[in-house]
Amino acid sequence: QVQLQESGPGLVKPSQTLSLSCTVSGVSLSSGSYYWSWIRQPAGKGLEWIGRIYTIGSTSTGTTNYNPSLKGRVTISADTSKNQFSLKLSSVTAADTAVYFCARDIASRSNWFDPWGQGTLVTVSS
Amino acid sequence: QSVLTQPPSVSGAPGQRVTISCTGSSSNIGAGYAVHWYQQLPGAMPKLLIYGDSIRPSGVPDRFSGSKSGTSASLAITGLQAQDEADYYCQSYDSSLNGPFFGTGTKVTVL
């Protein structure tokens, strides 16, 4: 059974970098079988895909794709030795306050997400 | 921004059938990209409900069904139950935006 768990600071100051990790159990990130995505949801609002990573073997960078609206501020990487992938979002503002989810990204011509982590709330405030 | 439009809310009495529409365009649903649906119970993470337009993952009741036609897709819930009260999101791929995108979301209320 695949499970994902987000972790990281719940409070980030404006202009700083938000950093989160997602620990995966039940499947190896390095198997090359799936993509791994980050998705966020501001309070009371809808879901926004942030980006994803595909890793095969022992690599920390892999193949990445990002939401064009966030490109330039987002970096997703992986630590296959820990079976974790991470999100860094730079120059954050209050608009980046949201619940951040990690999810297994099942790639096809139109990929879908299953399962999801429980999510972690990140608040951007001084 | 969202390229997939859903009604903000739908409601129905227990036992009734409700449908949720997801309207896209020629760069996503109309281009043949599959549509997927998620259920988000209050305070919980989204859960995959339908993938590949109409396929139910193991464990999802057959009261939930998906369909697609042209530039739109629909999720139907039959035999509505109190536990179905949640937010529902459609999701597909958009070729002009080069990535997956979610619908605006629909809140289902059981009267």
PDB file of C-alpha atoms in Angstrom:
ATOM      1  CA  GLN A   1       0.000   0.000   0.000  1.00  0.00           C
ATOM      2  CA  VAL A   2       1.517   3.297  -1.121  1.00  0.00           C
ATOM      3  CA  GLN A   3       1.476   6.092   1.454  1.00  0.00           C
ATOM      4  CA  LEU A   4       2.811   9.639   1.379  1.00  0.00           C
ATOM      5  CA  GLN A   5       3.530  12.036   4.249  1.00  0.00           C
ATOM      6  CA  GLU A   6       4.419  15.711   3.958  1.00  0.00           C
ATOM      7  CA  SER A   7       6.700  17.462   6.430  1.00  0.00           C
ATOM      8  CA  GLY A   8       8.234  20.890   6.863  1.00  0.00           C
ATOM      9  CA  PRO A   9       7.841  24.269   8.559  1.00  0.00           C
ATOM     10  CA  GLY A  10       4.321  25.546   8.971  1.00  0.00           C
ATOM     11  CA  LEU A  11       5.358  29.201   8.946  1.00  0.00           C
ATOM     12  CA  VAL A  12       7.541  30.974   6.401  1.00  0.00           C
ATOM     13  CA  LYS A  13       8.382  34.665   6.241  1.00  0.00           C
ATOM     14  CA  PRO A  14       7.611  36.695   3.106  1.00  0.00           C
ATOM     15  CA  SER A  15      10.399  36.698   0.489  1.00  0.00           C
ATOM     16  CA  GLN A  16      11.932  33.549   1.969  1.00  0.00           C
ATOM     17  CA  THR A  17      11.951  30.016   0.556  1.00  0.00           C
ATOM     18  CA  LEU A  18       9.319  27.446   1.434  1.00  0.00           C
ATOM     19  CA  SER A  19      10.779  23.949   1.793  1.00  0.00           C
ATOM     20  CA  LEU A  20       8.753  20.765   2.159  1.00  0.00           C
ATOM     21  CA  SER A  21       9.506  17.066   1.956  1.00  0.00           C
ATOM     22  CA  CYS A  22       7.321  14.112   1.108  1.00  0.00           C
ATOM     23  CA  THR A  23       8.247  10.682   2.429  1.00  0.00           C
ATOM     24  CA  VAL A  24       6.955   7.795   0.343  1.00  0.00           C
ATOM     25  CA  SER A  25       6.382   4.270   1.619  1.00  0.00           C
ATOM     26  CA  GLY A  26       5.241   1.181  -0.202  1.00  0.00           C
ATOM     27  CA  VAL A  27       7.073   1.873  -3.451  1.00  0.00           C
ATOM     28  CA  SER A  28      10.577   2.953  -4.372  1.00  0.00           C
ATOM     29  CA  LEU A  29      11.016   6.381  -5.942  1.00  0.00           C
ATOM     30  CA  SER A  30      13.901   5.014  -7.964  1.00  0.00           C
ATOM     31  CA  SER A  31      11.808   2.279  -9.569  1.00  0.00           C
ATOM     32  CA  GLY A  32      10.939   4.657 -12.397  1.00  0.00           C
ATOM     33  CA  SER A  33       7.341   3.502 -12.344  1.00  0.00           C
ATOM     34  CA  TYR A  34       5.665   6.795 -11.465  1.00  0.00           C
ATOM     35  CA  TYR A  35       5.945  10.546 -11.371  1.00  0.00           C
ATOM     36  CA  TRP A  36       5.630  12.341  -8.024  1.00  0.00           C
ATOM     37  CA  SER A  37       3.768  15.638  -7.751  1.00  0.00           C
ATOM     38  CA  TRP A  38       3.140  18.590  -5.485  1.00  0.00           C
ATOM     39  CA  ILE A  39      -0.307  20.213  -5.403  1.00  0.00           C
ATOM     40  CA  ARG A  40      -1.570  23.056  -3.236  1.00  0.00           C
ATOM     41  CA  GLN A  41      -4.908  24.402  -2.031  1.00  0.00           C
ATOM     42  CA  PRO A  42      -5.429  27.842  -0.481  1.00  0.00           C
ATOM     43  CA  ALA A  43      -8.020  27.879   2.265  1.00  0.00           C
ATOM     44  CA  GLY A  44     -11.521  27.655   0.837  1.00  0.00           C
ATOM     45  CA  LYS A  45     -10.225  27.501  -2.718  1.00  0.00           C
ATOM     46  CA  GLY A  46      -9.471  24.957  -5.426  1.00  0.00           C
ATOM     47  CA  LEU A  47      -6.502  22.765  -6.257  1.00  0.00           C
ATOM     48  CA  GLU A  48      -3.417  23.943  -8.142  1.00  0.00           C
ATOM     49  CA  TRP A  49      -0.794  21.592  -9.543  1.00  0.00           C
ATOM     50  CA  ILE A  50       2.699  22.873  -8.735  1.00  0.00           C
ATOM     51  CA  GLY A  51       4.983  20.417 -10.482  1.00  0.00           C
ATOM     52  CA  ARG A  52       6.354  16.898 -10.591  1.00  0.00           C
ATOM     53  CA  ILE A  53       9.480  14.784 -10.733  1.00  0.00           C
ATOM     54  CA  TYR A  54      10.342  11.469 -12.324  1.00  0.00           C
ATOM     55  CA  THR A  55      13.344   9.568 -11.037  1.00  0.00           C
ATOM     56  CA  ILE A  56      14.968   6.335 -12.077  1.00  0.00           C
ATOM     57  CA  GLY A  57      17.964   4.948 -10.309  1.00  0.00           C
ATOM     58  CA  SER A  58      19.948   6.914  -7.757  1.00  0.00           C
ATOM     59  CA  THR A  59      19.529  10.461  -8.990  1.00  0.00           C
ATOM     60  CA  SER A  60      18.472  13.555  -7.066  1.00  0.00           C
ATOM     61  CA  THR A  61      17.269  15.670  -9.961  1.00  0.00           C
ATOM     62  CA  GLY A  62      15.427  13.472 -12.420  1.00  0.00           C
ATOM     63  CA  THR A  63      12.992  14.823 -14.983  1.00  0.00           C
ATOM     64  CA  THR A  64      10.846  17.702 -13.784  1.00  0.00           C
ATOM     65  CA  ASN A  65       7.814  19.602 -15.056  1.00  0.00           C
ATOM     66  CA  TYR A  66       6.423  22.745 -13.463  1.00  0.00           C
ATOM     67  CA  ASN A  67       3.247  24.795 -13.626  1.00  0.00           C
ATOM     68  CA  PRO A  68       4.082  27.693 -15.949  1.00  0.00           C
ATOM     69  CA  SER A  69       2.480  30.137 -13.518  1.00  0.00           C
ATOM     70  CA  LEU A  70       5.068  29.201 -10.881  1.00  0.00           C
ATOM     71  CA  LYS A  71       8.040  28.438 -13.066  1.00  0.00           C
ATOM     72  CA  GLY A  72      11.137  30.231 -11.973  1.00  0.00           C
ATOM     73  CA  ARG A  73      10.260  29.966  -8.295  1.00  0.00           C
ATOM     74  CA  VAL A  74       9.805  26.194  -8.020  1.00  0.00           C
ATOM     75  CA  THR A  75      12.361  23.432  -7.676  1.00  0.00           C
ATOM     76  CA  ILE A  76      11.447  19.798  -7.092  1.00  0.00           C
ATOM     77  CA  SER A  77      14.142  17.251  -6.285  1.00  0.00           C
ATOM     78  CA  ALA A  78      14.380  13.738  -4.904  1.00  0.00           C
ATOM     79  CA  ASP A  79      16.511  11.847  -2.388  1.00  0.00           C
ATOM     80  CA  THR A  80      16.105   8.237  -3.416  1.00  0.00           C
ATOM     81  CA  SER A  81      18.208   7.011  -0.473  1.00  0.00           C
ATOM     82  CA  LYS A  82      15.496   8.381   1.861  1.00  0.00           C
ATOM     83  CA  ASN A  83      12.654   7.664  -0.575  1.00  0.00           C
ATOM     84  CA  GLN A  84      11.698  11.324  -0.363  1.00  0.00           C
ATOM     85  CA  PHE A  85      11.019  14.104  -2.817  1.00  0.00           C
ATOM     86  CA  SER A  86      11.078  17.777  -1.963  1.00  0.00           C
ATOM     87  CA  LEU A  87       9.602  21.117  -2.936  1.00  0.00           C
ATOM     88  CA  LYS A  88      11.298  24.484  -2.767  1.00  0.00           C
ATOM     89  CA  LEU A  89       9.299  27.619  -3.565  1.00  0.00           C
ATOM     90  CA  SER A  90      11.271  30.850  -3.463  1.00  0.00           C
ATOM     91  CA  SER A  91      10.271  34.481  -2.905  1.00  0.00           C
ATOM     92  CA  VAL A  92       7.029  33.525  -1.190  1.00  0.00           C
ATOM     93  CA  THR A  93       4.201  35.962  -0.518  1.00  0.00           C
ATOM     94  CA  ALA A  94       0.920  35.703   1.348  1.00  0.00           C
ATOM     95  CA  ALA A  95      -0.596  34.295  -1.850  1.00  0.00           C
ATOM     96  CA  ASP A  96       1.488  31.150  -1.327  1.00  0.00           C
ATOM     97  CA  THR A  97      -0.299  30.383   1.951  1.00  0.00           C
ATOM     98  CA  ALA A  98      -1.997  27.051   1.366  1.00  0.00           C
ATOM     99  CA  VAL A  99      -2.244  23.398   2.267  1.00  0.00           C
ATOM    100  CA  TYR A 100       0.444  21.598   0.300  1.00  0.00           C
ATOM    101  CA  PHE A 101      -0.162  18.006  -0.788  1.00  0.00           C
ATOM    102  CA  CYS A 102       2.187  15.495  -2.311  1.00  0.00           C
ATOM    103  CA  ALA A 103       0.774  12.751  -4.496  1.00  0.00           C
ATOM    104  CA  ARG A 104       1.752   9.862  -6.710  1.00  0.00           C
ATOM    105  CA  ASP A 105       1.354  10.985 -10.290  1.00  0.00           C
ATOM    106  CA  ILE A 106       0.227   8.175 -12.562  1.00  0.00           C
ATOM    107  CA  ALA A 107       1.465   9.271 -15.928  1.00  0.00           C
ATOM    108  CA  SER A 108      -0.445   8.690 -19.076  1.00  0.00           C
ATOM    109  CA  ARG A 109      -1.588  10.996 -21.861  1.00  0.00           C
ATOM    110  CA  SER A 110      -3.620  12.660 -19.107  1.00  0.00           C
ATOM    111  CA  ASN A 111      -2.070  11.885 -15.746  1.00  0.00           C
ATOM    112  CA  TRP A 112      -3.969  11.484 -12.487  1.00  0.00           C
ATOM    113  CA  PHE A 113      -3.047  11.553  -8.795  1.00  0.00           C
ATOM    114  CA  ASP A 114      -3.442   8.653  -6.383  1.00  0.00           C
ATOM    115  CA  PRO A 115      -2.890   8.437  -3.486  1.00  0.00           C
ATOM    116  CA  TRP A 116      -2.392  11.804  -1.801  1.00  0.00           C
ATOM    117  CA  GLY A 117      -0.642  12.717   1.402  1.00  0.00           C
ATOM    118  CA  GLN A 118      -2.743  14.225   4.171  1.00  0.00           C
ATOM    119  CA  GLY A 119      -1.388  17.699   3.415  1.00  0.00           C
ATOM    120  CA  THR A 120       0.499  20.264   5.433  1.00  0.00           C
ATOM    121  CA  LEU A 121      -0.528  23.868   6.017  1.00  0.00           C
ATOM    122  CA  VAL A 122       2.081  26.479   5.214  1.00  0.00           C
ATOM    123  CA  THR A 123       1.387  30.059   6.262  1.00  0.00           C
ATOM    124  CA  VAL A 124       3.411  32.928   4.830  1.00  0.00           C
ATOM    125  CA  SER A 125       3.550  35.703   7.393  1.00  0.00           C
ATOM    126  CA  SER A 126       6.065  37.917   9.141  1.00  0.00           C
TER     127      SER A 126
ATOM    128  CA  GLN B   1      -6.506  30.209 -13.280  1.00  0.00           C
ATOM    129  CA  SER B   2      -8.646  27.174 -14.144  1.00  0.00           C
ATOM    130  CA  VAL B   3      -9.452  25.941 -17.618  1.00  0.00           C
ATOM    131  CA  LEU B   4     -12.130  23.526 -16.384  1.00  0.00           C
ATOM    132  CA  THR B   5     -15.414  25.027 -15.184  1.00  0.00           C
ATOM    133  CA  GLN B   6     -17.726  23.331 -12.695  1.00  0.00           C
ATOM    134  CA  PRO B   7     -20.929  24.559 -11.021  1.00  0.00           C
ATOM    135  CA  PRO B   8     -20.127  25.946  -7.546  1.00  0.00           C
ATOM    136  CA  SER B   9     -22.741  23.769  -5.887  1.00  0.00           C
ATOM    137  CA  VAL B  10     -25.327  21.060  -6.446  1.00  0.00           C
ATOM    138  CA  SER B  11     -27.725  19.547  -3.955  1.00  0.00           C
ATOM    139  CA  GLY B  12     -30.144  16.677  -3.672  1.00  0.00           C
ATOM    140  CA  ALA B  13     -32.189  14.690  -1.204  1.00  0.00           C
ATOM    141  CA  PRO B  14     -31.016  11.314   0.048  1.00  0.00           C
ATOM    142  CA  GLY B  15     -31.561   8.661  -2.587  1.00  0.00           C
ATOM    143  CA  GLN B  16     -31.675  11.115  -5.473  1.00  0.00           C
ATOM    144  CA  ARG B  17     -29.329  11.385  -8.443  1.00  0.00           C
ATOM    145  CA  VAL B  18     -27.130  14.423  -8.952  1.00  0.00           C
ATOM    146  CA  THR B  19     -24.724  15.276 -11.737  1.00  0.00           C
ATOM    147  CA  ILE B  20     -21.710  17.573 -11.800  1.00  0.00           C
ATOM    148  CA  SER B  21     -20.534  19.022 -15.090  1.00  0.00           C
ATOM    149  CA  CYS B  22     -16.963  19.871 -16.030  1.00  0.00           C
ATOM    150  CA  THR B  23     -16.698  22.125 -19.058  1.00  0.00           C
ATOM    151  CA  GLY B  24     -13.408  22.465 -20.884  1.00  0.00           C
ATOM    152  CA  SER B  25     -12.214  23.378 -24.356  1.00  0.00           C
ATOM    153  CA  SER B  26     -10.461  22.121 -27.462  1.00  0.00           C
ATOM    154  CA  SER B  27      -7.076  22.181 -25.738  1.00  0.00           C
ATOM    155  CA  ASN B  28      -8.063  19.781 -22.968  1.00  0.00           C
ATOM    156  CA  ILE B  29     -11.202  17.628 -22.864  1.00  0.00           C
ATOM    157  CA  GLY B  30     -12.023  18.371 -26.483  1.00  0.00           C
ATOM    158  CA  ALA B  31      -8.547  17.238 -27.529  1.00  0.00           C
ATOM    159  CA  GLY B  32      -9.292  13.801 -26.137  1.00  0.00           C
ATOM    160  CA  TYR B  33      -7.428  14.061 -22.857  1.00  0.00           C
ATOM    161  CA  ALA B  34      -8.967  11.892 -20.175  1.00  0.00           C
ATOM    162  CA  VAL B  35     -10.892  13.382 -17.279  1.00  0.00           C
ATOM    163  CA  HIS B  36     -10.477  12.305 -13.673  1.00  0.00           C
ATOM    164  CA  TRP B  37     -12.598  13.070 -10.619  1.00  0.00           C
ATOM    165  CA  TYR B  38     -11.712  13.511  -6.949  1.00  0.00           C
ATOM    166  CA  GLN B  39     -13.801  13.654  -3.791  1.00  0.00           C
ATOM    167  CA  GLN B  40     -12.596  15.847  -0.930  1.00  0.00           C
ATOM    168  CA  LEU B  41     -14.389  15.357   2.360  1.00  0.00           C
ATOM    169  CA  PRO B  42     -14.229  18.272   4.826  1.00  0.00           C
ATOM    170  CA  GLY B  43     -10.739  18.639   6.263  1.00  0.00           C
ATOM    171  CA  ALA B  44      -9.353  15.698   4.294  1.00  0.00           C
ATOM    172  CA  MET B  45      -7.116  15.181   1.298  1.00  0.00           C
ATOM    173  CA  PRO B  46      -8.657  14.583  -2.128  1.00  0.00           C
ATOM    174  CA  LYS B  47      -9.413  10.973  -3.003  1.00  0.00           C
ATOM    175  CA  LEU B  48      -9.431   9.595  -6.538  1.00  0.00           C
ATOM    176  CA  LEU B  49     -12.998   8.726  -7.499  1.00  0.00           C
ATOM    177  CA  ILE B  50     -12.875   8.194 -11.270  1.00  0.00           C
ATOM    178  CA  TYR B  51      -9.958   8.021 -13.694  1.00  0.00           C
ATOM    179  CA  GLY B  52      -9.751   7.679 -17.442  1.00  0.00           C
ATOM    180  CA  ASP B  53     -13.176   9.325 -17.899  1.00  0.00           C
ATOM    181  CA  SER B  54     -15.210   6.481 -16.392  1.00  0.00           C
ATOM    182  CA  ILE B  55     -13.060   3.942 -14.520  1.00  0.00           C
ATOM    183  CA  ARG B  56     -13.683   3.446 -10.823  1.00  0.00           C
ATOM    184  CA  PRO B  57     -10.675   2.502  -8.667  1.00  0.00           C
ATOM    185  CA  SER B  58     -11.110  -0.511  -6.451  1.00  0.00           C
ATOM    186  CA  GLY B  59     -13.275   0.326  -3.453  1.00  0.00           C
ATOM    187  CA  VAL B  60     -15.254   3.169  -5.036  1.00  0.00           C
ATOM    188  CA  PRO B  61     -18.992   2.381  -4.979  1.00  0.00           C
ATOM    189  CA  ASP B  62     -20.729   1.957  -8.321  1.00  0.00           C
ATOM    190  CA  ARG B  63     -23.064   4.789  -7.287  1.00  0.00           C
ATOM    191  CA  PHE B  64     -20.374   7.020  -8.781  1.00  0.00           C
ATOM    192  CA  SER B  65     -19.995   7.120 -12.569  1.00  0.00           C
ATOM    193  CA  GLY B  66     -18.196   9.315 -15.068  1.00  0.00           C
ATOM    194  CA  SER B  67     -18.794  10.174 -18.687  1.00  0.00           C
ATOM    195  CA  LYS B  68     -17.389  12.470 -21.339  1.00  0.00           C
ATOM    196  CA  SER B  69     -18.668  14.025 -24.541  1.00  0.00           C
ATOM    197  CA  GLY B  70     -17.130  16.706 -26.713  1.00  0.00           C
ATOM    198  CA  THR B  71     -15.547  19.364 -24.532  1.00  0.00           C
ATOM    199  CA  SER B  72     -17.375  18.367 -21.340  1.00  0.00           C
ATOM    200  CA  ALA B  73     -17.426  15.613 -18.766  1.00  0.00           C
ATOM    201  CA  SER B  74     -19.853  14.669 -16.022  1.00  0.00           C
ATOM    202  CA  LEU B  75     -19.833  12.898 -12.698  1.00  0.00           C
ATOM    203  CA  ALA B  76     -23.075  11.281 -11.608  1.00  0.00           C
ATOM    204  CA  ILE B  77     -23.903  10.202  -8.084  1.00  0.00           C
ATOM    205  CA  THR B  78     -26.928   7.955  -7.738  1.00  0.00           C
ATOM    206  CA  GLY B  79     -28.599   6.968  -4.480  1.00  0.00           C
ATOM    207  CA  LEU B  80     -27.203  10.087  -2.815  1.00  0.00           C
ATOM    208  CA  GLN B  81     -26.093   9.519   0.781  1.00  0.00           C
ATOM    209  CA  ALA B  82     -25.205  11.888   3.612  1.00  0.00           C
ATOM    210  CA  GLN B  83     -21.598  10.684   3.445  1.00  0.00           C
ATOM    211  CA  ASP B  84     -21.379  11.979  -0.138  1.00  0.00           C
ATOM    212  CA  GLU B  85     -21.454  15.560   1.120  1.00  0.00           C
ATOM    213  CA  ALA B  86     -18.075  16.846  -0.045  1.00  0.00           C
ATOM    214  CA  ASP B  87     -16.256  18.919  -2.637  1.00  0.00           C
ATOM    215  CA  TYR B  88     -15.718  17.295  -6.031  1.00  0.00           C
ATOM    216  CA  TYR B  89     -13.029  18.273  -8.546  1.00  0.00           C
ATOM    217  CA  CYS B  90     -12.512  17.259 -12.153  1.00  0.00           C
ATOM    218  CA  GLN B  91      -8.985  17.192 -13.596  1.00  0.00           C
ATOM    219  CA  SER B  92      -7.496  16.799 -17.040  1.00  0.00           C
ATOM    220  CA  TYR B  93      -4.487  17.827 -19.098  1.00  0.00           C
ATOM    221  CA  ASP B  94      -4.263  21.032 -21.088  1.00  0.00           C
ATOM    222  CA  SER B  95      -1.983  21.117 -24.116  1.00  0.00           C
ATOM    223  CA  SER B  96      -1.734  24.888 -24.285  1.00  0.00           C
ATOM    224  CA  LEU B  97      -0.711  25.087 -20.627  1.00  0.00           C
ATOM    225  CA  ASN B  98       1.375  21.881 -20.904  1.00  0.00           C
ATOM    226  CA  GLY B  99       0.275  20.377 -17.623  1.00  0.00           C
ATOM    227  CA  PRO B 100      -2.536  18.885 -15.548  1.00  0.00           C
ATOM    228  CA  PHE B 101      -5.248  21.236 -14.320  1.00  0.00           C
ATOM    229  CA  PHE B 102      -8.144  20.961 -11.928  1.00  0.00           C
ATOM    230  CA  GLY B 103     -11.693  22.166 -12.268  1.00  0.00           C
ATOM    231  CA  THR B 104     -13.099  24.943 -10.133  1.00  0.00           C
ATOM    232  CA  GLY B 105     -14.732  22.466  -7.760  1.00  0.00           C
ATOM    233  CA  THR B 106     -18.336  21.671  -6.819  1.00  0.00           C
ATOM    234  CA  LYS B 107     -19.770  21.406  -3.352  1.00  0.00           C
ATOM    235  CA  VAL B 108     -22.382  18.666  -3.035  1.00  0.00           C
ATOM    236  CA  THR B 109     -24.960  19.169  -0.302  1.00  0.00           C
ATOM    237  CA  VAL B 110     -27.310  16.428   0.821  1.00  0.00           C
ATOM    238  CA  LEU B 111     -30.581  18.028   1.842  1.00  0.00           C
TER     239      LEU B 111
END
